[in-house]
Amino acid sequence: MAAAMAASRSLRKLLIRRVMAPTPQGLSLSLCPMSSIAQDEASTAAPREAPDHNYESLRVTAAQKHILHVQLNRPEKRNAMNRAFWREMVECFNKIAQDPDCRAVVISGAGKMFSAGIDLTDMASEILQPHGDDVARISWYLRSLVSRYQETFNVIEKCPKPVIAAIHGACIGAGVDLITACDVRYCAQDACFQVKEVDIGLAADVGTLQRLPKVIGNQSLVNELAFTSRKMMADEALSSGLVSRVFPDKVGMLDAAFTLAAEISTKSPVAVQSTKINLVYSRNHSVAEGLNYAATWNMSMLQTQDIVKSVQAAMEKQELKDVTFSKL
């Protein structure tokens, strides 16, 4: 064990000396935007059912090595979110967070649209006929209920693995709550987005009003969308920053989402997951607090062997896809 640690330190020192040395002409440590290997793997992988993920409202497949595809899987109900969905999403993403083989997630909707939002036919009794003997007890019940629903999308944000939302067709109400908790959003040209809650007599309460202003950075536009429930089409979603790319159709969008996920999965899982955790923390804290958190975080993470492997690969012009990183 001592010999292995000494060898590791020697290799680290050697790499540091090589990195600090003047760069020879023609040698570049820069990485291309999207590796050809990641693109090839994204286009050739055949999905299979993911073990330990059996749900009524979701379908989870191992799309490629290190990548899981989570589908909202009630196409006959326009992927409306029933009671099973609100429970199963928590179970699903808690498992993904602890899955050492998973490094990235793509979430999409089966059928003709992403999601019609909450399934009122299934959920009405729970919301409109709450349990309790008086106002105080009914209020406690409703608060607990809303908090439980909020956790359905909080788990996406808490999951250290990057989550890419791939949206086609309508994304309504709770669908917007869901995608704003994701890390990257792509959409097809036929996508439209609607903060629908005011049309059914309530304020959105499971994430949109808290996350959407930070996602698009335009409070006036958020207010307009939330007050009126008007539709935002794909081009406006792109220009406002809600999505980062728009594709002609669902097939092209999913191909791009899996290509991105494949590229992410080639990187050090320590680096990627640490990056997500620090991005989420910094969004909700001051710059000074975020820097302090990053320094405390990296006091341990800088000791990972992934740095040695990544730098060595860059100097040897080796694709990161060919580097074996330990599971995390």
XYZ file of C-alpha atoms in Angstrom:
328
model
C 0.000 0.000 0.000
C 2.834 2.379 0.958
C 4.669 1.555 -2.258
C 1.541 2.264 -4.324
C 1.035 5.626 -2.628
C 4.696 6.532 -3.174
C 4.408 5.611 -6.852
C 1.288 7.726 -7.173
C 3.031 10.730 -5.599
C 5.999 10.288 -7.939
C 3.716 10.182 -10.980
C 1.854 13.279 -9.759
C 5.158 15.172 -9.332
C 6.307 14.104 -12.792
C 3.071 15.307 -14.367
C 3.278 18.609 -12.493
C 6.782 19.198 -13.826
C 5.612 18.387 -17.348
C 2.584 20.680 -17.077
C 4.633 23.563 -15.681
C 7.301 23.187 -18.376
C 7.033 25.363 -21.515
C 4.594 23.864 -23.976
C 6.376 22.590 -27.120
C 5.237 24.039 -30.371
C 2.343 22.057 -31.752
C 1.270 20.614 -28.384
C -2.103 21.771 -27.154
C -3.943 20.730 -23.997
C -7.226 22.156 -25.199
C -10.099 19.747 -25.727
C -12.453 19.780 -28.672
C -16.107 20.729 -27.971
C -17.413 17.200 -28.516
C -15.217 14.152 -28.947
C -15.802 11.921 -31.956
C -15.781 8.898 -29.660
C -18.630 10.313 -27.604
C -20.597 10.988 -30.773
C -19.978 7.480 -32.103
C -21.026 5.862 -28.827
C -24.132 8.032 -28.647
C -25.252 6.956 -32.093
C -24.562 3.229 -31.814
C -25.768 2.285 -28.319
C -28.808 0.050 -27.900
C -30.955 0.781 -24.827
C -31.837 -1.906 -22.298
C -34.023 -1.867 -19.219
C -32.162 -0.598 -16.174
C -32.115 -3.059 -13.277
C -33.860 -2.084 -10.019
C -35.981 0.527 -11.817
C -39.503 -0.844 -12.171
C -42.199 1.816 -12.151
C -45.770 2.444 -13.177
C -45.295 5.988 -14.499
C -41.638 5.925 -15.588
C -39.445 3.835 -17.846
C -35.729 3.780 -17.092
C -33.265 2.340 -19.586
C -29.495 2.078 -19.697
C -29.145 3.991 -22.943
C -25.362 3.732 -23.105
C -22.470 3.028 -20.787
C -22.809 5.307 -17.734
C -26.006 6.940 -19.084
C -29.578 6.390 -17.904
C -32.657 7.471 -19.852
C -35.663 8.329 -17.674
C -38.908 8.581 -19.641
C -42.218 9.908 -18.407
C -44.156 6.874 -19.554
C -47.895 7.542 -19.640
C -48.245 8.520 -23.310
C -51.932 7.601 -23.396
C -52.476 10.235 -20.658
C -50.113 12.778 -22.238
C -47.631 11.939 -19.485
C -49.863 13.591 -16.901
C -48.362 13.274 -13.423
C -50.465 10.965 -11.272
C -49.922 9.879 -7.668
C -47.536 7.110 -8.690
C -45.364 9.620 -10.584
C -44.867 11.919 -7.588
C -43.734 8.958 -5.493
C -41.718 7.132 -8.121
C -39.616 10.114 -9.213
C -38.226 10.388 -5.688
C -37.428 6.696 -5.580
C -35.914 6.780 -9.069
C -33.559 9.717 -8.568
C -32.525 8.646 -5.088
C -31.382 5.380 -6.665
C -29.632 7.199 -9.502
C -27.803 9.430 -7.030
C -26.352 6.327 -5.373
C -25.650 4.429 -8.610
C -21.854 4.317 -9.086
C -22.217 3.292 -12.748
C -24.346 6.297 -13.728
C -22.598 9.514 -14.743
C -25.353 11.363 -16.648
C -29.128 11.230 -17.095
C -31.436 12.171 -19.966
C -35.100 12.732 -19.096
C -37.789 12.898 -21.783
C -41.446 12.160 -22.417
C -42.842 9.133 -24.247
C -45.398 9.712 -26.999
C -46.447 12.998 -28.570
C -45.516 15.430 -25.794
C -43.313 15.912 -22.762
C -46.036 16.344 -20.134
C -49.488 17.824 -19.669
C -48.659 18.523 -16.032
C -50.534 17.315 -12.976
C -53.158 14.595 -13.489
C -56.180 16.351 -11.992
C -58.457 13.338 -12.378
C -56.158 11.267 -10.198
C -55.037 13.989 -7.792
C -58.224 16.021 -7.260
C -59.466 14.184 -4.189
C -56.126 14.488 -2.429
C -55.967 18.236 -3.087
C -59.617 19.295 -2.943
C -60.727 16.999 -0.110
C -57.847 17.189 2.374
C -57.875 15.291 5.645
C -58.321 17.054 8.986
C -60.898 17.928 11.634
C -60.378 21.696 11.547
C -58.556 24.458 9.685
C -55.303 23.940 11.581
C -55.166 20.197 10.930
C -56.204 20.548 7.295
C -53.493 23.178 6.852
C -50.832 20.923 8.361
C -51.929 18.137 6.037
C -51.788 20.361 2.951
C -48.386 21.734 3.900
C -47.038 18.206 4.256
C -48.595 17.262 0.917
C -47.068 20.215 -0.947
C -43.666 19.614 0.663
C -43.794 16.001 -0.481
C -44.616 17.079 -4.032
C -41.755 19.587 -3.973
C -39.326 16.794 -3.158
C -40.323 15.072 -6.411
C -38.331 17.680 -8.322
C -35.861 18.616 -5.593
C -34.337 15.147 -5.995
C -33.320 16.039 -9.558
C -31.399 19.043 -8.301
C -29.944 17.104 -5.362
C -28.786 14.262 -7.614
C -25.056 14.850 -8.226
C -25.272 13.364 -11.734
C -25.996 15.954 -14.482
C -29.586 15.696 -15.731
C -30.412 16.738 -19.313
C -34.069 17.483 -20.093
C -35.122 16.719 -23.686
C -38.493 18.361 -24.333
C -40.793 17.893 -27.296
C -44.398 18.962 -27.735
C -46.183 20.568 -24.799
C -44.515 21.063 -21.441
C -47.262 22.344 -19.174
C -47.592 23.247 -15.521
C -45.657 20.747 -13.398
C -43.668 19.880 -16.526
C -42.052 23.312 -16.251
C -41.402 22.683 -12.543
C -39.585 19.501 -13.564
C -37.379 20.892 -16.327
C -36.272 23.924 -14.305
C -34.772 21.491 -11.782
C -32.647 19.930 -14.545
C -29.116 21.033 -15.401
C -29.372 21.316 -19.200
C -32.471 21.726 -21.366
C -32.777 20.905 -25.066
C -36.045 21.077 -26.985
C -37.546 20.231 -30.354
C -38.995 22.934 -32.613
C -42.537 21.822 -31.748
C -42.035 22.383 -28.012
C -44.072 24.895 -26.084
C -43.929 25.809 -22.409
C -46.755 26.992 -20.182
C -46.852 27.978 -16.505
C -50.447 26.868 -16.285
C -51.273 26.984 -12.573
C -53.154 30.300 -12.528
C -55.656 28.805 -14.961
C -56.648 26.223 -12.362
C -56.846 28.719 -9.514
C -53.551 28.299 -7.707
C -49.980 29.532 -7.561
C -47.266 27.170 -8.775
C -45.753 25.648 -5.656
C -43.287 22.921 -6.601
C -40.414 24.892 -8.133
C -41.247 27.051 -11.156
C -41.656 30.352 -9.301
C -38.410 29.748 -7.419
C -36.205 28.335 -10.193
C -37.452 29.909 -13.434
C -36.306 33.468 -12.516
C -32.799 32.135 -11.913
C -32.827 30.035 -15.066
C -33.736 32.808 -17.488
C -32.669 35.860 -15.468
C -35.612 37.984 -16.592
C -38.102 38.676 -13.796
C -40.423 40.643 -16.054
C -40.771 37.734 -18.463
C -41.253 35.255 -15.613
C -44.006 37.444 -14.168
C -45.714 37.685 -17.552
C -45.641 33.925 -18.071
C -46.803 33.137 -14.538
C -49.585 35.769 -14.425
C -51.077 34.950 -17.827
C -50.201 31.251 -18.436
C -49.436 32.135 -22.061
C -47.447 29.707 -24.161
C -43.746 30.200 -24.766
C -42.672 28.626 -28.045
C -39.310 27.022 -28.775
C -37.621 30.054 -30.346
C -38.557 32.286 -27.418
C -37.420 29.591 -24.994
C -34.037 29.611 -26.730
C -33.673 33.394 -26.810
C -34.693 33.719 -23.166
C -32.262 31.062 -21.992
C -34.801 28.468 -20.854
C -33.226 25.990 -23.307
C -29.715 26.012 -24.713
C -30.461 24.381 -28.081
C -33.456 23.778 -30.373
C -33.666 20.882 -32.866
C -35.971 20.267 -35.836
C -37.591 17.190 -34.315
C -37.646 14.797 -31.378
C -35.244 12.300 -32.933
C -32.547 14.896 -33.549
C -33.047 16.359 -30.093
C -32.645 12.992 -28.354
C -29.572 12.177 -30.447
C -28.007 15.466 -29.337
C -28.987 14.908 -25.704
C -27.371 11.470 -25.666
C -24.284 12.818 -27.430
C -23.959 15.456 -24.720
C -24.505 12.863 -21.998
C -21.863 10.626 -23.602
C -19.379 13.503 -23.645
C -20.069 14.275 -19.972
C -19.664 10.609 -19.066
C -16.098 10.559 -20.412
C -14.993 13.100 -17.813
C -13.875 12.401 -14.278
C -17.005 11.700 -12.183
C -15.319 13.438 -9.263
C -14.872 16.568 -11.377
C -18.342 16.533 -12.946
C -20.308 15.804 -9.792
C -18.254 18.284 -7.777
C -18.959 20.891 -10.446
C -22.722 20.335 -10.251
C -22.772 20.499 -6.466
C -20.798 23.750 -6.474
C -22.932 25.299 -9.240
C -26.146 24.584 -7.341
C -24.685 25.922 -4.097
C -23.306 29.081 -5.728
C -26.648 29.872 -7.394
C -28.234 30.343 -3.982
C -25.331 32.050 -2.186
C -23.076 35.065 -2.557
C -19.849 34.905 -4.558
C -17.815 34.981 -1.349
C -19.830 32.136 0.158
C -19.534 30.137 -3.050
C -15.755 30.576 -3.179
C -15.408 29.549 0.448
C -17.535 26.466 -0.205
C -15.437 25.574 -3.263
C -12.189 25.928 -1.296
C -13.513 23.684 1.461
C -14.817 21.185 -1.083
C -11.586 21.020 -3.079
C -9.372 20.639 -0.018
C -10.259 16.968 -0.338
C -11.270 16.632 -3.996
C -7.929 17.965 -5.284
C -6.352 14.800 -3.917
C -8.181 12.585 -6.412
C -6.236 10.385 -8.806
C -8.591 11.611 -11.538
C -6.478 14.766 -11.874
C -3.338 12.743 -12.564
C -5.159 10.565 -15.094
C -6.829 13.509 -16.854
C -3.660 15.584 -17.164
C -1.660 12.604 -18.339
C -4.288 11.851 -20.991
C -4.253 15.460 -22.202
C -0.461 15.527 -22.474
C -0.420 12.239 -24.348
C -3.253 13.390 -26.627
C -5.383 10.525 -25.404
C -9.186 10.623 -25.479
C -10.699 10.765 -21.996
C -13.051 8.016 -23.140
C -10.058 5.680 -23.039
C -9.184 6.633 -19.442
C -10.563 4.408 -16.703
C -11.912 6.446 -13.812
C -12.959 4.680 -10.638
C -16.669 4.457 -9.911
C -18.233 7.131 -7.750
